[in-house]
Tab-separated table of C-alpha atoms and ligand atoms in Angstrom:
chain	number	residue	atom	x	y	z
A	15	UNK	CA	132.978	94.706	98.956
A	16	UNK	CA	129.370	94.455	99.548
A	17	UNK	CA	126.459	94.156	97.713
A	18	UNK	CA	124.118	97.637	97.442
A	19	UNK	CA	121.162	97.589	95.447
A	20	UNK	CA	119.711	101.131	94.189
A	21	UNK	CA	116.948	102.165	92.731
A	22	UNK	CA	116.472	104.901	90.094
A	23	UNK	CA	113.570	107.330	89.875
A	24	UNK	CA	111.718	108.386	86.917
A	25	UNK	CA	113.458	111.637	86.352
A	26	UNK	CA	116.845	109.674	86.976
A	27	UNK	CA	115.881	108.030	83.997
A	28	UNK	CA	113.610	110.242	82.404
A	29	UNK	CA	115.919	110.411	78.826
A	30	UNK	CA	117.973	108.858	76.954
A	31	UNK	CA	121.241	111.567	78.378
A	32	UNK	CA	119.724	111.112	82.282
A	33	UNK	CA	119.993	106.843	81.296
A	34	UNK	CA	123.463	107.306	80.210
A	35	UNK	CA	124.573	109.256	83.403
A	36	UNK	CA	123.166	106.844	85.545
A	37	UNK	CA	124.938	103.938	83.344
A	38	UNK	CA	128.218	106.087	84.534
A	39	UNK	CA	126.926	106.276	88.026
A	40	UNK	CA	126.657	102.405	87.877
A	41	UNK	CA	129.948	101.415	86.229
A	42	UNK	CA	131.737	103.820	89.026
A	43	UNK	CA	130.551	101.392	92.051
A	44	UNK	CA	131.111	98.690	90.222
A	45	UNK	CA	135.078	99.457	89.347
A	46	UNK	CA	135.118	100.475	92.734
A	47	UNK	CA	134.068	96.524	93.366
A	48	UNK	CA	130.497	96.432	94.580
A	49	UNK	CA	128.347	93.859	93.346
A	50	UNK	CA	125.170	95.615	92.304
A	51	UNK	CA	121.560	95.087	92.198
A	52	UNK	CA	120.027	97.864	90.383
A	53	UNK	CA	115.818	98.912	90.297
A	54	UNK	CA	114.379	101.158	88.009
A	55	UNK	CA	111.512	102.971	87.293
A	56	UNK	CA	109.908	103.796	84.149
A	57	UNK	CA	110.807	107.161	82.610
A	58	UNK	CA	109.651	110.272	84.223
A	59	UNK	CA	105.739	110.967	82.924
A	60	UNK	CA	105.641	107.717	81.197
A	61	UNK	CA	103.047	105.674	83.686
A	62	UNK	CA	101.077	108.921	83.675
A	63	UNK	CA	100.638	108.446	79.781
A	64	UNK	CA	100.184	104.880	80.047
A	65	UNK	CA	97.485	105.463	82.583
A	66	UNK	CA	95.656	108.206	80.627
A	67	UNK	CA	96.086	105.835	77.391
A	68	UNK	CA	93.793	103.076	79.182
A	69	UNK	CA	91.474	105.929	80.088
A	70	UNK	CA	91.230	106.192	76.372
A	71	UNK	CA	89.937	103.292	75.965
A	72	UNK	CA	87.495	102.948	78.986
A	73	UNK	CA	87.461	104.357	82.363
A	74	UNK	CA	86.693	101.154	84.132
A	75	UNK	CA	89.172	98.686	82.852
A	76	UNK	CA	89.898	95.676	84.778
A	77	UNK	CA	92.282	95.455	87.212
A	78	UNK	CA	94.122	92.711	85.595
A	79	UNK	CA	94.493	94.252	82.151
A	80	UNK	CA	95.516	97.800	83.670
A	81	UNK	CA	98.567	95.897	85.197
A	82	UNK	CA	99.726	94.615	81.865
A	83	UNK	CA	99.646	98.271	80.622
A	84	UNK	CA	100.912	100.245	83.258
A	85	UNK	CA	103.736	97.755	84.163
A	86	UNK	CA	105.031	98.213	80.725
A	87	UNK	CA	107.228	101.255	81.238
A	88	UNK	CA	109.680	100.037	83.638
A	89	UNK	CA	110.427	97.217	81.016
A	90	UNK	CA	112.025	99.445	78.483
A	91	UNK	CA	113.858	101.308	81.139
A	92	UNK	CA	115.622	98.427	82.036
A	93	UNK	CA	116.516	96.914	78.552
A	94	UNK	CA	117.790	100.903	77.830
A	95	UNK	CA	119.885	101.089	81.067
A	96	UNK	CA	121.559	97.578	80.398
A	97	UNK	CA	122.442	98.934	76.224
A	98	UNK	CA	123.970	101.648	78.295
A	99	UNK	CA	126.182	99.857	80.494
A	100	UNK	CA	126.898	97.513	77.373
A	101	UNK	CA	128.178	100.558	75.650
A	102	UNK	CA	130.392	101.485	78.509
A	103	UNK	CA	131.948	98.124	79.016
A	104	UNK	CA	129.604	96.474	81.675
A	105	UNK	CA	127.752	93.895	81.825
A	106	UNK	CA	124.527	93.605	82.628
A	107	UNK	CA	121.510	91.914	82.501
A	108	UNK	CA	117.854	93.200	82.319
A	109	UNK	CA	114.964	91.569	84.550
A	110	UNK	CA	111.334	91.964	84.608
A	111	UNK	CA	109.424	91.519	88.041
A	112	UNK	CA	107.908	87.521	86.247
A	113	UNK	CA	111.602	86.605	85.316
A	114	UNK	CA	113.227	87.451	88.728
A	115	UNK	CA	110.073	85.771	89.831
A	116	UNK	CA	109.241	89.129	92.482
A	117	UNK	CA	105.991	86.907	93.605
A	118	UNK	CA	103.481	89.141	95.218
A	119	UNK	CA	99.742	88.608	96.173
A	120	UNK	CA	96.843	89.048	93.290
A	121	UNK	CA	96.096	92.518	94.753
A	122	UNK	CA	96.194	94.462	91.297
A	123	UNK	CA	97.180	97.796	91.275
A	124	UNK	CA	98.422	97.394	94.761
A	125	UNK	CA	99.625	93.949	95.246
A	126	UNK	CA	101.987	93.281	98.140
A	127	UNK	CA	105.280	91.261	97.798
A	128	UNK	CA	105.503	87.992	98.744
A	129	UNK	CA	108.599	86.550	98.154
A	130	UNK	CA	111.690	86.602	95.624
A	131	UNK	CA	113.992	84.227	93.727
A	132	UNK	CA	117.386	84.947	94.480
A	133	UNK	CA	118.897	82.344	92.476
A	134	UNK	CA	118.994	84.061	88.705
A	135	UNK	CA	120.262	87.505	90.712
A	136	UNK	CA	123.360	85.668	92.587
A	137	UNK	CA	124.271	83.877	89.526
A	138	UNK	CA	124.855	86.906	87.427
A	139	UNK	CA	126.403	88.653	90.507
A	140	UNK	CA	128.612	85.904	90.604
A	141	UNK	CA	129.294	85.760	87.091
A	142	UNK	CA	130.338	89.575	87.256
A	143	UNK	CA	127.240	90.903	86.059
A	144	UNK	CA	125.058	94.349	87.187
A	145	UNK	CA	121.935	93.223	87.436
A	146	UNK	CA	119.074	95.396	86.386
A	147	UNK	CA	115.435	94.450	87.485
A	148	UNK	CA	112.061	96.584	86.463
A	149	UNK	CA	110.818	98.004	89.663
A	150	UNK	CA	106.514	98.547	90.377
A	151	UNK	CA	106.574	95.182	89.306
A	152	UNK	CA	105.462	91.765	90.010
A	153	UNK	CA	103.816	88.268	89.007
A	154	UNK	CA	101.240	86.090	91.569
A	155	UNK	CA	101.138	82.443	91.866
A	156	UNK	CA	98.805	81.838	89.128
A	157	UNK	CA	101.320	84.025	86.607
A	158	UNK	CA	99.779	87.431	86.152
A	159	UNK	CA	101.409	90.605	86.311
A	160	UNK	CA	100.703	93.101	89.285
A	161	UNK	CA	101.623	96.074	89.673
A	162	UNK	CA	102.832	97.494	93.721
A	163	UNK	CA	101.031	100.869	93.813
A	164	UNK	CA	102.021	104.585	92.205
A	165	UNK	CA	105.973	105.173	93.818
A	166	UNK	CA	106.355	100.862	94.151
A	167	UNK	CA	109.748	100.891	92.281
A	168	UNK	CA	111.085	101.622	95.901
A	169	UNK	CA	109.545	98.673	97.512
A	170	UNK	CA	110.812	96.422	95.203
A	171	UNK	CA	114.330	98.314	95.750
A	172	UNK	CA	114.100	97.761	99.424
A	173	UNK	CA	112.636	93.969	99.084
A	174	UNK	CA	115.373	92.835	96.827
A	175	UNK	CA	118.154	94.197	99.471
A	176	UNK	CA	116.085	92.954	101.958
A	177	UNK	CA	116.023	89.378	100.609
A	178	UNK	CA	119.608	89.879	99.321
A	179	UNK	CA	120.811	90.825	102.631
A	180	UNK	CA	123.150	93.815	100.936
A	181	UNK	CA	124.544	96.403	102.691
A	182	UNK	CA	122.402	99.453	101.754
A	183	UNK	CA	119.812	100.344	99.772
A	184	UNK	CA	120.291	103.876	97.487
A	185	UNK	CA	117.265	105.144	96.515
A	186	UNK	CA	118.427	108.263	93.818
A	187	UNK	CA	115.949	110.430	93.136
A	188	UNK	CA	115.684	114.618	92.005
A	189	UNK	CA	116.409	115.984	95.403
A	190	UNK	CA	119.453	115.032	97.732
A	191	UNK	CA	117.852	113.594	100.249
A	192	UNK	CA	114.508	114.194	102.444
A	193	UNK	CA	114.036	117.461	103.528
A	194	UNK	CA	112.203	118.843	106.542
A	195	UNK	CA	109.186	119.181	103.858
A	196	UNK	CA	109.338	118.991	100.214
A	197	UNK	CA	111.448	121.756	98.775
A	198	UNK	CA	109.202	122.392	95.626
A	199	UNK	CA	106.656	124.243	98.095
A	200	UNK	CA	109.289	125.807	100.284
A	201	UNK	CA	112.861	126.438	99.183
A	202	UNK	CA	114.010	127.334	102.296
A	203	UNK	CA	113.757	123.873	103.747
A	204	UNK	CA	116.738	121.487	104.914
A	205	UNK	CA	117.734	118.202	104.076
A	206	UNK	CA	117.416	115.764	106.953
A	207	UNK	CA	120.751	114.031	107.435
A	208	UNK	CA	119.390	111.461	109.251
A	209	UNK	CA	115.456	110.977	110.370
A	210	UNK	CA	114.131	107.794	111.792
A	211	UNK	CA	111.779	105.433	110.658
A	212	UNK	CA	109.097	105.952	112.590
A	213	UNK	CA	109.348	109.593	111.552
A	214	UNK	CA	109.563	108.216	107.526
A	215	UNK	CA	107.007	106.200	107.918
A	216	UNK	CA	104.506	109.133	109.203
A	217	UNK	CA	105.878	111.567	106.834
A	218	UNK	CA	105.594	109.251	103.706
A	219	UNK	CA	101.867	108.224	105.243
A	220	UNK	CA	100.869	111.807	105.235
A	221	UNK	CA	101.871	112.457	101.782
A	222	UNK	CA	105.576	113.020	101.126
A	223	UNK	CA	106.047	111.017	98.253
A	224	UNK	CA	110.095	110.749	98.498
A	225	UNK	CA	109.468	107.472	99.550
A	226	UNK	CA	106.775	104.954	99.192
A	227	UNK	CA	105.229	104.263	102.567
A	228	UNK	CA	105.782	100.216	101.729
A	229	UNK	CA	108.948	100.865	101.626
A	230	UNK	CA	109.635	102.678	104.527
A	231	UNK	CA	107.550	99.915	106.374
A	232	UNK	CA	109.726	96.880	104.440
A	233	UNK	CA	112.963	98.459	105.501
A	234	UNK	CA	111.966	98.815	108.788
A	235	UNK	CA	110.982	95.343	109.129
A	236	UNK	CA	113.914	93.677	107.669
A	237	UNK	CA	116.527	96.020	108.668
A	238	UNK	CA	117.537	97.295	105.582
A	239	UNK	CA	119.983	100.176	105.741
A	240	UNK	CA	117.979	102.745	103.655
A	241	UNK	CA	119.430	106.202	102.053
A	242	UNK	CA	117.995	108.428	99.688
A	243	UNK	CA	120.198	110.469	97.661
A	244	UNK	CA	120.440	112.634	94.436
A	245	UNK	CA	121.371	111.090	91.268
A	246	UNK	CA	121.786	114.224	89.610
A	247	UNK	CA	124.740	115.192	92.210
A	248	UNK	CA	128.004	113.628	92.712
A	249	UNK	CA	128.736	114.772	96.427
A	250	UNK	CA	126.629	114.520	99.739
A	251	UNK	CA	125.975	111.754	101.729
A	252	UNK	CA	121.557	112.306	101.472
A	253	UNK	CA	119.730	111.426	103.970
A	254	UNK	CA	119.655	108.059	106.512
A	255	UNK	CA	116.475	106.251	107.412
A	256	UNK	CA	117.750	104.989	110.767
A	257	UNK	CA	116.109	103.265	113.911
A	258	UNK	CA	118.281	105.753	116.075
A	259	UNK	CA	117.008	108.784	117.455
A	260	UNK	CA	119.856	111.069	117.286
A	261	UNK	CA	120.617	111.944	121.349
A	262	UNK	CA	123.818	113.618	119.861
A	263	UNK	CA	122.091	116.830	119.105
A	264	UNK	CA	119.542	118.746	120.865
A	265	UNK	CA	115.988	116.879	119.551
A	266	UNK	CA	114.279	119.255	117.601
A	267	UNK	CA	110.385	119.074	118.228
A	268	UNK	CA	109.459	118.872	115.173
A	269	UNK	CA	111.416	116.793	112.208
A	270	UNK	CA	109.002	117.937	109.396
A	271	UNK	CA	106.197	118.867	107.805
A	272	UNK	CA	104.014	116.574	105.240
A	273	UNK	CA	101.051	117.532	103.560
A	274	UNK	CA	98.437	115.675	100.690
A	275	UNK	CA	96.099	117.558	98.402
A	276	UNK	CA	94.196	114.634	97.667
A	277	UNK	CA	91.682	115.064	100.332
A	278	UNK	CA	87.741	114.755	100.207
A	279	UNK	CA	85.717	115.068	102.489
A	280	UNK	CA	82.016	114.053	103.355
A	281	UNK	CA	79.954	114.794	105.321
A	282	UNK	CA	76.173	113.185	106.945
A	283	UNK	CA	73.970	115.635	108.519
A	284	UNK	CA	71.612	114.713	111.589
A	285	UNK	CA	72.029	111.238	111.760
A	286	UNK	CA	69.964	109.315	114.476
A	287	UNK	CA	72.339	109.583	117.341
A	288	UNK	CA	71.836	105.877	118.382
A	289	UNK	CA	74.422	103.327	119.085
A	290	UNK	CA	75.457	101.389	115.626
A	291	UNK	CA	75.236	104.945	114.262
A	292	UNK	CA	79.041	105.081	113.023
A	293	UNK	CA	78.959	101.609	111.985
A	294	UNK	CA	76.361	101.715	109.637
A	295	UNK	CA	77.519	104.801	108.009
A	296	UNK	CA	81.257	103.487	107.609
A	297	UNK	CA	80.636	99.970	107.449
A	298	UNK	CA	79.682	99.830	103.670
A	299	UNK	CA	82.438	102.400	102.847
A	300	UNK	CA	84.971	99.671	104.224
A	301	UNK	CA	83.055	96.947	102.387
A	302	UNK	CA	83.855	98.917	99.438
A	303	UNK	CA	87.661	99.016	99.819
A	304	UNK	CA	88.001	102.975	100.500
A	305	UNK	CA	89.907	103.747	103.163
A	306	UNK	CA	88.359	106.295	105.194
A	307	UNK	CA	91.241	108.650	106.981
A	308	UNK	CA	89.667	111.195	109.837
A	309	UNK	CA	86.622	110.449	111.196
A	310	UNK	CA	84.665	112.799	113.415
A	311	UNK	CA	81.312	112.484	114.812
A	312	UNK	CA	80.129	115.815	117.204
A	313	UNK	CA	78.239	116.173	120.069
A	314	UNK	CA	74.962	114.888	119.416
A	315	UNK	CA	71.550	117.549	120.120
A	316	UNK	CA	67.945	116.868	119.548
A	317	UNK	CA	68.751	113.115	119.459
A	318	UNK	CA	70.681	113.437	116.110
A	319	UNK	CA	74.589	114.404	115.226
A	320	UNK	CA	76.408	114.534	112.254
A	321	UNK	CA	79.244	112.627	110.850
A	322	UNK	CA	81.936	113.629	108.611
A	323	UNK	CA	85.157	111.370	107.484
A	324	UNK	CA	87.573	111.962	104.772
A	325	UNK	CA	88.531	109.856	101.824
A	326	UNK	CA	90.752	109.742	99.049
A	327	UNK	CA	89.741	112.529	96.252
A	328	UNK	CA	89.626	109.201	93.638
A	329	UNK	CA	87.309	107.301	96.066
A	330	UNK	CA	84.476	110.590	96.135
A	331	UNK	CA	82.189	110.132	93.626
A	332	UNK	CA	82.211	106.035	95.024
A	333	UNK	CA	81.447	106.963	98.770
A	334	UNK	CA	79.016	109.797	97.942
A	335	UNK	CA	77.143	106.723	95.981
A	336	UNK	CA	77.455	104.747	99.081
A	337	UNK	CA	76.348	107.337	101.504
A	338	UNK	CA	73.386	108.142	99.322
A	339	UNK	CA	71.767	104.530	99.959
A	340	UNK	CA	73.460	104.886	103.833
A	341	UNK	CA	71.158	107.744	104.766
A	342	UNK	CA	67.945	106.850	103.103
A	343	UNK	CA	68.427	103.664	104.892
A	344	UNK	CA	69.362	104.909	108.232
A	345	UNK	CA	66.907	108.077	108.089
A	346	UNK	CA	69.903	110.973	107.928
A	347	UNK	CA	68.950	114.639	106.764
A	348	UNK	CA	71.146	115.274	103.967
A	349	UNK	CA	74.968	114.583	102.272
A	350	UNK	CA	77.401	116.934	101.955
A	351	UNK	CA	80.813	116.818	100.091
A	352	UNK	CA	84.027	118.798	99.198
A	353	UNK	CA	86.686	118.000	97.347
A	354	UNK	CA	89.384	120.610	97.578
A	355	UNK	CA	90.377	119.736	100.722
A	356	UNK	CA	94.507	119.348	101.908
A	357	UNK	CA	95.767	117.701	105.229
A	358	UNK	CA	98.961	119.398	106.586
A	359	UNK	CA	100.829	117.687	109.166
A	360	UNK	CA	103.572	118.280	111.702
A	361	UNK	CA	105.513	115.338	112.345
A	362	UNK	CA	108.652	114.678	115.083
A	363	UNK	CA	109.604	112.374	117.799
A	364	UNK	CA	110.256	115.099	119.815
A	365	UNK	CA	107.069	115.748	120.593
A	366	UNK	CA	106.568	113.439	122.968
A	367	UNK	CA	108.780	115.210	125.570
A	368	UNK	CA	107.732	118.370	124.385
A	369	UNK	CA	104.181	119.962	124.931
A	370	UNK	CA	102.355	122.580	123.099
A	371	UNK	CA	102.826	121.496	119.687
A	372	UNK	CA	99.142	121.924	118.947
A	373	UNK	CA	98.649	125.029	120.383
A	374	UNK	CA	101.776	126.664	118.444
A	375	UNK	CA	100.209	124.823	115.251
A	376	UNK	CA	97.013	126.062	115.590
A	377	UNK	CA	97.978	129.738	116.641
A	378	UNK	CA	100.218	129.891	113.635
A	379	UNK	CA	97.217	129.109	111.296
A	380	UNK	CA	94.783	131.355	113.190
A	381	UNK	CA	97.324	134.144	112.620
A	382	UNK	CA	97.098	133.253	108.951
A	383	UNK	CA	93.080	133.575	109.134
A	384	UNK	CA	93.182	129.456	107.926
A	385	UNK	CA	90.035	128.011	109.054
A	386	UNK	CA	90.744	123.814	110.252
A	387	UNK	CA	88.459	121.883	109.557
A	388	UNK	CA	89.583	118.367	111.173
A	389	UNK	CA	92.060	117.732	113.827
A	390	UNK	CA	93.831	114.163	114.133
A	391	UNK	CA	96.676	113.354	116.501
A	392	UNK	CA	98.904	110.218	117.047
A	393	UNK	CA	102.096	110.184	119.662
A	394	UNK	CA	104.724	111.671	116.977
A	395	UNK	CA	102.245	114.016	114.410
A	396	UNK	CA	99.097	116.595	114.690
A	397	UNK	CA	97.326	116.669	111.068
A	398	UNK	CA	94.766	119.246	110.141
A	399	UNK	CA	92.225	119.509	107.589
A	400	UNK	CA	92.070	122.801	105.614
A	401	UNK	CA	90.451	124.287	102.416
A	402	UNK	CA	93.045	123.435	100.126
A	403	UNK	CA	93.845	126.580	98.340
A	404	UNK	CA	95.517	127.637	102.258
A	405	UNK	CA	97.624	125.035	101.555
A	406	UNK	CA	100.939	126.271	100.537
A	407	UNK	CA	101.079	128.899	102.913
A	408	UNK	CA	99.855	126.938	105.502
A	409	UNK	CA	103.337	124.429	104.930
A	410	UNK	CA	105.722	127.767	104.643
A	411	UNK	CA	104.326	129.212	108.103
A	412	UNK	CA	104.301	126.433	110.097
A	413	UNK	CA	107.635	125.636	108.449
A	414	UNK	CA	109.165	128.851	109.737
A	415	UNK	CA	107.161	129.120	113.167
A	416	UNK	CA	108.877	125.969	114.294
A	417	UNK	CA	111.822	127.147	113.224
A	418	UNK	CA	112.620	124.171	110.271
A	419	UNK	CA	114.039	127.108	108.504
A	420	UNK	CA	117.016	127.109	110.573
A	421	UNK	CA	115.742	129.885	112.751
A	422	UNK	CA	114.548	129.348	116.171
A	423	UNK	CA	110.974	127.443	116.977
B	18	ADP	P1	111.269	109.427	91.944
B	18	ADP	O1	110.739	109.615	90.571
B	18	ADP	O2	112.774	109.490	92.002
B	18	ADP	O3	110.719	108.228	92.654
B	18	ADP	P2	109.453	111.146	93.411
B	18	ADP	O4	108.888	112.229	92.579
B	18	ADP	O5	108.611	109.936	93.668
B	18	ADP	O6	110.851	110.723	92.748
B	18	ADP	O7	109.945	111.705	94.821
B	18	ADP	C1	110.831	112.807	94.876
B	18	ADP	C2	110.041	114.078	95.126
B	18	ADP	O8	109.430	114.004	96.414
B	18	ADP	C3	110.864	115.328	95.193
B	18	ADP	O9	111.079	115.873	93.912
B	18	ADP	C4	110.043	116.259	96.090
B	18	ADP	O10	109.304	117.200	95.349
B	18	ADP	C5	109.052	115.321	96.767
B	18	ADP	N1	109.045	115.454	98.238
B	18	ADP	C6	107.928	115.563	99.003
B	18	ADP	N2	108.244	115.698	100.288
B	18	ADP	C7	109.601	115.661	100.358
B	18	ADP	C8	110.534	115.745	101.435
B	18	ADP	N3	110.132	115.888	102.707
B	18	ADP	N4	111.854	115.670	101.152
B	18	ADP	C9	112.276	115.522	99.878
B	18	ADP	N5	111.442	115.437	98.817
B	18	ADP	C10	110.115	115.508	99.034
B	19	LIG	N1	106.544	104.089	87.590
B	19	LIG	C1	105.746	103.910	88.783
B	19	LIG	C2	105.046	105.215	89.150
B	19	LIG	O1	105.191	106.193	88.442
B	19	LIG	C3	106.539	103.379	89.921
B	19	LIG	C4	107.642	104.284	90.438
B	19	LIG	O2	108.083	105.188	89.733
B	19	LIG	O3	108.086	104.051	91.561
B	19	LIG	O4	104.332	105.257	90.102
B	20	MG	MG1	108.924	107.882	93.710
């Protein structure tokens, strides 16, 4: 039979009962004769607390040292899942990201794998063992731990059954599968039986945090049959990340809806409307490592315009900073900011055959009286700004006016 790695969320694991279902889970698929790879994550809250506890201790600690800290969670997981499969029978062996020697760059805090040594995993495999390896986790060249970014436990599930070659790659998590947008904010939305990558890869890019966006973009790459499913049911097939579009059903225009709270956005009033204008401003954000999202820059009058972009709500107070020396260099008016901002987006394949997605978007939110403040489109998705406290009703209308609910767009 062959060889399926999964990976375990934090609420999969999140106590010592949920660790001892999952043991059960495991031992199943393996009487059933798969060899099995299997990635957890630390336990649900517990790199939260691990974070806060540096914050403790200073607000600015170094990358390097964070790392060591907030990698430690997955390491207990992994020594508690393997006691539990010892007390059922199986055996197992416990990994950390250094001892399966998960190499990745010296990016701390967001370091990118590299490469992996198969050889300790196969012999256990072939010595009967379940192998249990600490996801988020890694080690570069010159020995230090890194850590893959908040949600990396499934990257390092897809890289190992990428490098393993296996046959799938389970990712259990709370819900049974993806849904057309996240079902904490609307219950009335569907799980996705299949969607395709490209479609993943927007929705987890846009915020939908049922899969890490590195992993979407590994699997893709390396062909890695990908499901997510529910470890807290026993039935249901979840959902398929697939490179087919499904031509078996009508295409629905839309596949879902993602949206991300953590939006700021900033804003340079009547800057010299001269060519260079946009570089200068952004430039030194870039130089800074923020990534800047939208970016718009309007018609310029009087010889001056005004620029506004949008960052990550963690990377505000840093690009304000910036964009204070920016516009005393470059002779703008004035700086404005706001951080309670969401982006809501509408993402599907479908559109490409199918016009008038923005317009039914944007009439939907008129109707609501929700003011956008951005606009960005791509070929599959239309993302708007808005004032994020129109947030959640802004997902559950547009859910319903193109008919995700079930009822007609
Ligand atoms: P885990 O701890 O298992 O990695 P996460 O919390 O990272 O789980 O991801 C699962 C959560 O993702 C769900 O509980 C759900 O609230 C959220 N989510 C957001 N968008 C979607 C979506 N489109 N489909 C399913 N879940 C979604
Ligand atoms: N424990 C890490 C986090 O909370 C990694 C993961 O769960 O995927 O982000
Ligand atoms: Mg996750």
């Amino acid at each position: 039979m062959g060889l399926i790695v999964q990976k375990y969320g934090g609420t999969s694991v999140g106590a010592p009962d949920r660790i001892k279902q999952v043991a059960a889970r495991i031992a199943r698929f393996q009487r059933e004769g798969h060899p099995l790879v299997v990635v957890v994550s630390a336990m649900s809250g517990e790199t939260n607390r691990l974070i806060a506890l540096t914050r403790d201790i200073t607000t600015t600690p170094t990358p390097r040292e964070l790392d060591v800290v907030v990698s430690t969670g997955e390491q207990v997981t992994i020594g508690l899942l393997c006691m539990a499969l010892h007390t059922l029978g199986v055996k197992a062996r416990s990994y950390t990201g250094a001892q399966v020697r998960i190499l990745t760059d010296s990016a701390h805090t967001k370091a990118r794998i590299l490469s992996i040594d198969e050889t300790p995993i196969r012999r256990d495999l072939d010595d009967g063992c379940v192998v249990v390896v600490a996801g988020f986790q890694g080690v570069d060249a010159a020995g230090n731990i890194t850590t893959l970014g908040r949600g990396g436990s499934d990257t390092t599930g897809v890289a190992l059954a990428a490098a393993l070659q296996a046959d799938e790659c389970q990712i259990y998590t709370d819900v049974d599968g993806v849904y057309t947008t996240d079902p904490r904010i609307v219950p009335e939305a569907r799980k996705l039986d299949r969607i395709t990558f490209e479609e993943m890869l927007e929705m987890a890019s846009l915020g939908s945090k049922v899969l890490q966006i590195r992993s979407v973009e590994f699997a893709g790459k390396y062909k890695v049959k990908l499901r997510v499913l529910s470890s807290f049911a026993d039935t249901g097939e979840g959902t398929l990340i697939t490179t087919e579009e499904d031509t078996t059903m009508e295409q629905p225009v839309i596949s879902g809806i993602a949206f991300n709270r953590d939006e700021a956005k900033l804003t340079v009033l009547g800057v010299p409307d001269t060519p260079g204008t946009a570089y200068r401003i952004l430039g030194p954000i870039a130089e800074a490592n923020i990534d800047v999202d939208m970016i718009i820059q309007n018609v310029g009058q009087d010889g001056t315009t005004d620029v506004s972009c949008t960052v990550a709500r963690g990377d505000h107070d840093r690009a304000m900073a910036i964009l204070g020396q920016v516009r005393d260099a470059i002779g703008a008016r004035e700086i404005r900011s706001d951080t309670s901002m969401a982006k809501v987006s509408v993402v599907g394949v479908g559109m490409r055959s199918h016009p008038g997605v923005a317009s039914l978007m944007f009439r939907t939110l008129a109707e609501e009286g929700i003011n956008i403040q951005m606009i960005s489109t791509s070929e599959i998705k239309i993302s708007v700004v808005i004032d994020e406290k129109y947030l959640e009703l802004a997902v559950r209308v547009l859910h319903k006016a193109f008919g995700l609910d079930g009822s007609a767009a």
